[in-house]
């Protein structure tokens, strides 16, 4: 197959290469790499707050040494070879805009920011893996949470044309750079947008998509729905060569979820409920006859064999549902410190020895909403929830209501942000060799594989066809 034939394009409800063969993208998201997240690499609060605190301890030169080495160790040929060995064919690459643009010099593209991205795209290509470029943290923040590097939990992208202009400018630079790369499957323009009014996102997507098409008319666009990629009512007729991506996290697979089947937050969750949510989240795609791609899904793991067996059952049931509908998917996430990753840092390695007690404190304080519960701080949070319910009974803020809004402000800001200073202080006094060992803790050969998960993915890639029969 020639390079030109590697380019993918929407063909009805499928993706196809230049020969006309169907290509069903099945892979992983590389969370924690060029967009770091607190539960993935072990820090508290948001990436920018963490980096600022660590910079204050290490100084500019050693700060750059550590993070450059971490980014390089996080994904290498060994990682790509492993993913290919499982039968996967795609890696979704989440990006933080701060690698490519500085808030102090908006609209000026940082050329050096592309070095790591170029490296990993080329590594994946060598191993037959397509890449999807995903803007996970946009200027102004497109959603409320840590994964868009948002310290204030207000998505300002939707309120300020300045931020929107910067997103357009950045995407034109990215699209222009990779317009001729055949192993780039496409451009995922915004991860999990959350426009509170629902009125800005549609026109902005149209503007952004047109700007990207101008720079790169060939690659497929991947558009996430509003409200964290679950709602698609802002879209009318589908755009040419565009995939509308849903995210499909199972309620029983969250850190507080379970049992499965069983009740989580008052909802009975079983295979039928998983199928119902999937059909709800893909109604637009099925109605318009466009490809179904689940950009994120996957349970978290607890370390308890019985509960984790239930989590694998959730995953198996979801994959059955995706197979029945010919859906592609990208599991969240590939590598972390032990909560969710297909591979994770060694519990006995340098990173765990240095940060293990700190991560236990984070868990006790419930500072990572994705990776911990409020059990250790419930004596503090429940009176506040009761107060909010009594004083503001009609308060129902977008996107997830009063209780989750209140939890976010307490746990993600009040409890988590002061921990950034404490985390950074754990770097104090380390020599260069010790810093290198911490970064290298994320290298493939230093990590532990989650074998039941790997076996499940490999078995699924072997046995499910890219032309899976779908129900009428």
Coordinates of C-alpha atoms in Angstrom, one line a residue:
X1 CA 0.0 0.0 0.0
X2 CA 1.3 3.5 -0.9
X3 CA 1.5 6.3 1.6
X4 CA -1.3 8.1 -0.4
X5 CA -3.5 5.1 0.1
X6 CA -3.0 5.2 3.9
X7 CA -5.1 8.3 4.3
X8 CA -8.5 7.6 5.8
X9 CA -11.8 9.0 4.8
X10 CA -15.4 8.6 5.8
X11 CA -17.3 6.3 3.5
X12 CA -20.9 6.2 4.6
X13 CA -21.0 4.8 8.1
X14 CA -17.4 3.5 8.0
X15 CA -13.9 4.8 7.7
X16 CA -12.0 3.5 4.7
X17 CA -8.4 3.8 3.4
X18 CA -7.4 4.8 -0.2
X19 CA -8.0 1.2 -1.5
X20 CA -11.6 1.3 -0.3
X21 CA -11.0 -1.2 2.6
X22 CA -12.8 -0.6 5.8
X23 CA -10.6 0.6 8.7
X24 CA -12.1 0.3 12.2
X25 CA -10.0 2.3 14.6
X26 CA -9.5 0.5 17.9
X27 CA -6.9 1.8 20.3
X28 CA -6.0 3.7 23.4
X29 CA -5.7 7.3 24.5
X30 CA -2.3 8.6 25.6
X31 CA -3.6 10.5 28.6
X32 CA -0.9 11.9 30.9
X33 CA 1.6 12.7 28.1
X34 CA 1.3 16.1 26.4
X35 CA -1.8 16.8 28.5
X36 CA -1.0 15.6 32.1
X37 CA -3.8 14.7 34.5
X38 CA -3.7 14.4 38.2
X39 CA -4.9 10.8 38.6
X40 CA -2.7 9.7 35.7
X41 CA 0.8 10.9 36.7
X42 CA 0.1 11.4 40.4
X43 CA 0.2 15.2 41.0
X44 CA -2.7 17.2 42.6
X45 CA -5.0 19.9 41.0
X46 CA -4.2 21.0 37.5
X47 CA -1.1 20.6 35.3
X48 CA -0.3 24.3 35.1
X49 CA -0.5 24.8 38.9
X50 CA 1.6 21.7 39.4
X51 CA 4.2 22.7 36.8
X52 CA 4.5 26.2 38.3
X53 CA 5.1 24.8 41.8
X54 CA 7.7 22.3 40.6
X55 CA 9.5 25.1 38.6
X56 CA 9.8 27.1 41.8
X57 CA 11.6 24.2 43.4
X58 CA 13.8 22.9 40.6
X59 CA 14.6 26.1 38.7
X60 CA 14.3 26.5 34.9
X61 CA 17.1 24.2 33.7
X62 CA 16.3 21.2 36.0
X63 CA 12.6 21.7 35.5
X64 CA 13.0 21.3 31.7
X65 CA 15.4 18.4 32.2
X66 CA 12.8 16.5 34.2
X67 CA 9.7 17.2 32.1
X68 CA 11.5 16.7 28.8
X69 CA 12.8 13.3 30.0
X70 CA 9.3 12.4 31.3
X71 CA 7.6 13.2 28.0
X72 CA 10.3 11.2 26.1
X73 CA 10.1 8.2 28.5
X74 CA 6.3 8.1 28.5
X75 CA 6.0 6.8 25.0
X76 CA 8.7 5.1 22.9
X77 CA 9.0 2.4 20.2
X78 CA 8.5 -0.2 23.0
X79 CA 5.1 1.2 23.8
X80 CA 4.0 1.3 20.2
X81 CA 5.3 -2.2 19.6
X82 CA 3.3 -3.5 22.6
X83 CA 0.1 -1.9 21.4
X84 CA 0.6 -3.3 17.9
X85 CA 1.2 -6.7 19.3
X86 CA -2.3 -6.6 20.9
X87 CA -3.9 -6.0 17.5
X88 CA -4.7 -2.3 18.2
X89 CA -4.3 0.1 15.3
X90 CA -4.8 3.6 16.8
X91 CA -3.5 6.0 19.5
X92 CA -5.4 9.1 20.4
X93 CA -3.0 11.9 21.4
X94 CA -4.4 14.4 23.9
X95 CA -2.7 17.8 23.7
X96 CA -2.5 20.8 26.0
X97 CA -2.3 24.0 24.0
X98 CA 0.4 25.3 26.3
X99 CA 3.0 23.2 24.5
X100 CA 2.3 25.2 21.3
X101 CA 1.4 28.7 22.5
X102 CA 2.1 30.8 25.6
X103 CA -0.6 32.9 27.3
X104 CA 2.0 35.7 27.5
X105 CA 2.4 35.7 23.7
X106 CA -1.0 34.6 22.2
X107 CA -1.2 33.6 18.6
X108 CA 2.6 33.0 18.4
X109 CA 3.1 29.3 17.7
X110 CA 5.9 27.7 19.6
X111 CA 7.8 25.6 17.1
X112 CA 9.7 23.6 19.7
X113 CA 6.4 22.3 21.1
X114 CA 6.0 20.1 18.0
X115 CA 9.1 18.0 18.7
X116 CA 7.5 15.5 21.0
X117 CA 4.4 15.3 18.8
X118 CA 6.4 14.7 15.7
X119 CA 8.4 12.0 17.5
X120 CA 5.3 10.0 18.7
X121 CA 3.4 10.3 15.4
X122 CA 6.4 8.9 13.6
X123 CA 6.9 6.1 16.2
X124 CA 3.3 5.1 15.8
X125 CA 3.5 5.1 12.0
X126 CA 6.6 2.8 12.1
X127 CA 4.4 0.3 14.0
X128 CA 1.3 0.6 11.9
X129 CA -0.6 2.7 14.3
X130 CA -2.8 5.6 13.2
X131 CA -2.9 8.7 15.4
X132 CA -5.8 11.0 16.2
X133 CA -4.7 14.5 17.3
X134 CA -6.9 15.7 20.2
X135 CA -7.0 19.2 21.6
X136 CA -7.6 18.2 25.2
X137 CA -6.9 21.6 26.9
X138 CA -7.8 24.7 24.8
X139 CA -7.1 28.3 25.5
X140 CA -9.7 29.5 28.1
X141 CA -10.7 25.9 28.8
X142 CA -13.6 24.2 26.9
X143 CA -15.0 22.5 29.9
X144 CA -15.0 22.8 33.7
X145 CA -12.5 20.2 34.8
X146 CA -8.9 19.3 35.5
X147 CA -8.5 17.5 32.2
X148 CA -8.8 20.8 30.3
X149 CA -6.2 22.3 32.8
X150 CA -8.9 24.5 34.2
X151 CA -8.1 25.9 37.7
X152 CA -11.4 27.9 38.2
X153 CA -14.0 25.4 36.8
X154 CA -15.5 28.0 34.5
X155 CA -15.1 27.2 30.7
X156 CA -14.2 30.6 29.5
X157 CA -13.7 29.5 25.9
X158 CA -17.4 30.0 25.2
X159 CA -17.5 33.5 26.7
X160 CA -14.5 35.2 25.0
X161 CA -13.9 35.5 21.3
X162 CA -10.3 36.0 22.1
X163 CA -9.9 32.4 23.2
X164 CA -11.9 31.2 20.3
X165 CA -9.6 33.0 17.9
X166 CA -6.6 31.4 19.5
X167 CA -8.1 27.9 19.1
X168 CA -8.7 28.6 15.4
X169 CA -5.1 29.9 15.0
X170 CA -3.6 26.9 16.8
X171 CA -5.6 24.3 14.8
X172 CA -4.6 25.9 11.5
X173 CA -1.0 25.5 12.5
X174 CA -1.5 21.9 13.5
X175 CA -3.5 21.0 10.5
X176 CA -1.0 22.7 8.1
X177 CA 1.9 20.8 9.7
X178 CA 0.4 17.3 9.4
X179 CA -1.7 17.8 6.2
X180 CA 0.6 15.4 4.3
X181 CA 1.0 12.8 7.0
X182 CA -0.8 9.6 6.0
X183 CA -0.7 7.9 9.4
X184 CA -2.6 10.8 11.1
X185 CA -6.2 9.5 11.0
X186 CA -7.7 12.9 11.7
X187 CA -8.1 16.0 13.9
X188 CA -10.2 15.7 17.1
X189 CA -10.9 19.5 17.4
X190 CA -12.0 19.7 21.1
X191 CA -12.2 17.1 23.8
X192 CA -15.4 17.0 25.8
X193 CA -16.7 20.5 25.2
X194 CA -19.2 21.9 27.7
X195 CA -20.9 25.0 26.4
X196 CA -23.3 25.9 29.2
X197 CA -25.7 27.7 26.9
X198 CA -25.4 25.3 24.0
X199 CA -25.6 28.4 21.7
X200 CA -22.0 29.0 21.0
X201 CA -20.6 25.6 20.2
X202 CA -22.5 25.0 16.9
X203 CA -21.4 28.2 15.2
X204 CA -17.9 27.9 16.7
X205 CA -17.5 24.3 15.5
X206 CA -18.6 25.4 12.0
X207 CA -16.0 28.2 12.0
X208 CA -13.2 26.0 13.4
X209 CA -13.9 23.1 11.0
X210 CA -13.8 25.5 8.0
X211 CA -10.5 26.9 9.1
X212 CA -9.0 23.5 9.6
X213 CA -10.3 22.4 6.2
X214 CA -8.7 25.4 4.6
X215 CA -5.3 24.3 6.0
X216 CA -5.8 20.6 5.5
X217 CA -8.6 19.6 3.2
X218 CA -7.8 15.9 3.3
X219 CA -7.9 14.6 6.9
X220 CA -11.0 13.4 8.7
X221 CA -12.5 15.7 11.4
X222 CA -13.5 14.1 14.7
X223 CA -16.1 16.3 16.5
X224 CA -17.0 15.6 20.1
X225 CA -20.6 16.4 21.2
X226 CA -21.5 19.0 23.8
X227 CA -21.8 18.2 27.5
X228 CA -18.6 16.1 27.6
X229 CA -19.2 14.4 24.3
X230 CA -22.7 13.0 25.1
X231 CA -25.0 15.4 23.3
X232 CA -25.2 16.1 19.5
X233 CA -28.3 18.3 19.2
X234 CA -26.2 21.3 18.0
X235 CA -25.4 19.5 14.8
X236 CA -27.6 19.6 11.8
X237 CA -26.7 17.7 8.6
X238 CA -23.3 16.0 9.0
X239 CA -20.3 17.6 7.5
X240 CA -18.4 15.8 4.7
X241 CA -15.6 13.4 5.9
X242 CA -16.5 13.9 9.6
X243 CA -16.8 11.5 12.5
X244 CA -19.0 12.6 15.4
X245 CA -17.4 11.0 18.5
X246 CA -19.2 10.0 21.7
X247 CA -17.7 9.2 25.1
X248 CA -19.2 6.3 26.9
X249 CA -18.2 5.9 30.5
X250 CA -20.2 3.4 32.5
X251 CA -21.7 4.6 35.7
X252 CA -20.8 1.4 37.5
X253 CA -17.2 1.7 36.3
X254 CA -16.4 5.0 38.2
X255 CA -14.3 4.9 41.3
X256 CA -17.5 5.0 43.4
X257 CA -19.4 2.6 41.2
X258 CA -20.6 -0.9 41.6
X259 CA -21.5 -3.6 42.0
X260 CA -22.1 -4.8 38.5
X261 CA -24.7 -5.6 37.8
X262 CA -26.2 -3.6 40.6
X263 CA -27.1 -0.1 41.8
X264 CA -24.8 2.9 41.5
X265 CA -26.2 6.3 42.6
X266 CA -29.7 5.0 42.5
X267 CA -29.5 3.5 39.0
X268 CA -29.6 -0.2 38.2
X269 CA -26.6 -0.8 35.8
X270 CA -26.4 -4.0 33.8
X271 CA -25.7 -4.9 30.2
X272 CA -29.1 -3.6 29.1
X273 CA -28.5 -0.2 30.8
X274 CA -25.1 0.0 29.1
X275 CA -26.7 -0.7 25.7
X276 CA -29.4 1.9 26.4
X277 CA -26.8 4.6 27.2
X278 CA -24.8 3.7 24.1
X279 CA -27.8 4.0 21.9
X280 CA -28.7 7.3 23.5
X281 CA -25.2 8.7 23.0
X282 CA -25.0 7.5 19.3
X283 CA -28.5 8.4 18.2
X284 CA -27.2 11.2 15.9
X285 CA -24.6 9.0 14.3
X286 CA -27.1 6.2 13.6
X287 CA -29.7 8.6 12.3
X288 CA -27.3 10.3 9.9
X289 CA -25.5 7.1 8.9
X290 CA -22.1 8.4 10.0
X291 CA -19.3 6.3 11.6
X292 CA -19.5 5.5 15.3
X293 CA -16.3 6.1 17.2
X294 CA -16.2 5.9 21.0
X295 CA -13.4 8.4 21.7
X296 CA -13.2 7.5 25.4
X297 CA -14.5 4.7 27.7
X298 CA -13.2 2.3 30.3
X299 CA -13.7 1.5 34.0
X300 CA -11.2 2.3 36.8
X301 CA -9.7 -0.5 38.9
X302 CA -9.7 -0.9 42.6
X303 CA -7.1 -3.5 43.4
X304 CA -9.8 -5.7 44.9
X305 CA -10.0 -8.9 42.7
X306 CA -13.8 -9.3 43.1
X307 CA -14.6 -5.7 42.2
X308 CA -12.1 -5.7 39.4
X309 CA -13.6 -8.8 37.9
X310 CA -16.8 -6.8 37.7
X311 CA -15.0 -4.0 36.0
X312 CA -13.7 -6.3 33.3
X313 CA -17.2 -7.6 32.9
X314 CA -18.4 -4.0 32.2
X315 CA -15.6 -3.6 29.7
X316 CA -16.4 -6.9 28.0
X317 CA -20.1 -6.0 27.8
X318 CA -19.3 -2.6 26.3
X319 CA -17.0 -4.2 23.7
X320 CA -19.8 -6.6 22.7
X321 CA -22.1 -3.7 22.2
X322 CA -19.6 -1.8 20.1
X323 CA -18.9 -4.9 18.0
X324 CA -22.6 -5.3 17.3
X325 CA -22.8 -1.8 15.9
X326 CA -19.4 -1.8 14.1
X327 CA -18.2 1.0 16.4
X328 CA -14.5 1.9 16.7
X329 CA -13.1 2.9 20.0
X330 CA -10.2 4.4 22.0
X331 CA -9.8 3.0 25.5
X332 CA -9.0 5.5 28.3
X333 CA -6.1 5.4 29.2
X334 CA -2.9 3.7 28.1
X335 CA -0.5 4.5 31.0
X336 CA -0.8 5.8 34.5
X337 CA 0.2 5.3 38.2
X338 CA -2.2 2.4 38.7
X339 CA -5.9 3.5 38.5
X340 CA -6.9 2.8 35.0
X341 CA -4.0 2.2 32.7
X342 CA -3.3 -0.7 30.4
X343 CA 0.2 -0.4 31.9
X344 CA 1.2 1.4 35.0
X345 CA 4.2 2.4 37.1
X346 CA 5.7 -0.2 39.3
X347 CA 4.3 -0.1 42.9
X348 CA 7.9 -0.8 44.1
X349 CA 9.6 1.6 41.7
X350 CA 11.2 5.0 42.3
X351 CA 8.0 7.0 41.6
X352 CA 6.0 5.0 44.0
X353 CA 8.6 5.2 46.7
X354 CA 8.9 9.0 46.3
X355 CA 5.2 9.8 46.0
X356 CA 3.3 6.9 47.4
X357 CA 2.6 8.5 50.8
X358 CA 1.6 11.7 49.1
X359 CA -0.8 9.8 46.7
X360 CA -2.3 8.2 49.8
X361 CA -2.9 11.6 51.3
X362 CA -4.6 12.8 48.1
X363 CA -6.9 9.7 48.2
X364 CA -7.7 10.4 51.9
X365 CA -8.6 14.0 51.1
X366 CA -10.6 13.0 48.0
X367 CA -8.5 15.5 46.0
X368 CA -8.8 13.7 42.6
X369 CA -12.5 13.5 41.8
X370 CA -11.8 10.9 39.1
X371 CA -9.5 8.8 41.2
X372 CA -10.9 9.0 44.7
X373 CA -14.1 9.3 46.7
X374 CA -15.1 11.7 49.4
X375 CA -15.1 9.0 52.1
X376 CA -12.2 10.5 54.0
X377 CA -13.7 14.1 54.0
X378 CA -17.4 13.3 54.2
X379 CA -17.6 14.8 57.7
X380 CA -16.6 18.1 56.1
X381 CA -18.4 17.9 52.8
X382 CA -21.8 16.5 53.8
X383 CA -22.7 19.5 56.0
X384 CA -21.9 21.8 53.0
X385 CA -24.1 19.7 50.7
X386 CA -26.9 19.8 53.3
X387 CA -26.5 23.6 53.6
X388 CA -26.6 24.0 49.8
X389 CA -29.7 21.8 49.5
X390 CA -31.5 23.8 52.2
X391 CA -30.5 27.3 51.1
X392 CA -30.4 26.8 47.3
X393 CA -33.0 24.0 46.6
X394 CA -33.6 25.2 43.0
X395 CA -29.9 25.6 42.1
X396 CA -29.2 23.1 39.3
X397 CA -26.0 24.2 37.6
X398 CA -24.7 22.9 34.3
X399 CA -23.5 20.3 33.5
X400 CA -24.0 17.8 36.4
X401 CA -26.1 19.6 39.1
X402 CA -25.7 21.1 42.5
X403 CA -24.0 18.2 44.3
X404 CA -21.2 17.6 41.8
X405 CA -20.7 21.4 41.4
X406 CA -20.2 21.7 45.1
X407 CA -17.9 18.7 45.3
X408 CA -15.8 20.1 42.5
X409 CA -15.3 23.4 44.2
X410 CA -14.4 21.8 47.5
X411 CA -12.3 18.9 46.4
X412 CA -10.7 20.1 43.2
X413 CA -10.0 23.7 44.4
X414 CA -10.1 24.0 48.2
X415 CA -8.6 20.6 49.0
X416 CA -6.4 20.0 45.9
X417 CA -4.8 23.2 45.0
X418 CA -2.8 23.7 48.3
X419 CA -1.4 20.2 47.7
X420 CA 0.5 21.4 44.6
X421 CA 3.0 23.1 46.9
X422 CA 3.4 20.0 49.0
X423 CA 3.8 17.9 45.9
X424 CA 6.5 20.2 44.5
X425 CA 8.4 20.1 47.7
X426 CA 9.0 16.4 47.2
X427 CA 11.3 17.3 44.4
X428 CA 13.5 19.4 46.7
X429 CA 17.0 18.1 47.2
X430 CA 16.9 15.5 44.4
X431 CA 20.0 15.1 42.3
X432 CA 19.9 14.7 38.5
X433 CA 20.1 10.9 38.7
X434 CA 17.1 10.8 41.1
X435 CA 15.1 13.1 38.8
X436 CA 15.9 10.9 35.9
X437 CA 14.8 7.8 37.8
X438 CA 11.4 9.5 38.6
X439 CA 10.9 10.3 34.9
X440 CA 12.0 6.9 33.8
X441 CA 9.5 5.3 36.1
X442 CA 7.0 5.8 33.2
X443 CA 9.2 4.0 30.6
X444 CA 7.6 0.8 29.2
X445 CA 10.3 -1.5 30.6
X446 CA 9.9 0.0 34.1
X447 CA 6.1 -0.4 34.1
X448 CA 3.7 -3.2 35.0
X449 CA 1.2 -4.6 32.5
X450 CA -2.4 -5.0 33.5
X451 CA -2.5 -8.5 32.0
X452 CA -6.3 -9.3 32.3
X453 CA -7.0 -6.0 30.4
X454 CA -4.4 -6.7 27.8
X455 CA -5.7 -10.2 27.2
X456 CA -9.2 -8.9 26.9
X457 CA -8.2 -6.3 24.3
X458 CA -6.0 -8.7 22.3
X459 CA -8.8 -11.4 22.3
X460 CA -11.3 -8.9 21.1
X461 CA -9.1 -7.6 18.3
X462 CA -8.5 -11.2 17.1
X463 CA -12.1 -12.4 17.1
X464 CA -14.2 -9.3 16.2
X465 CA -14.2 -8.4 12.5
X466 CA -13.9 -4.9 11.1
X467 CA -17.1 -5.7 9.2
X468 CA -19.1 -6.8 12.3
X469 CA -22.7 -7.5 11.5
X470 CA -25.1 -4.9 12.9
X471 CA -28.7 -5.4 14.1
X472 CA -31.4 -3.9 12.0

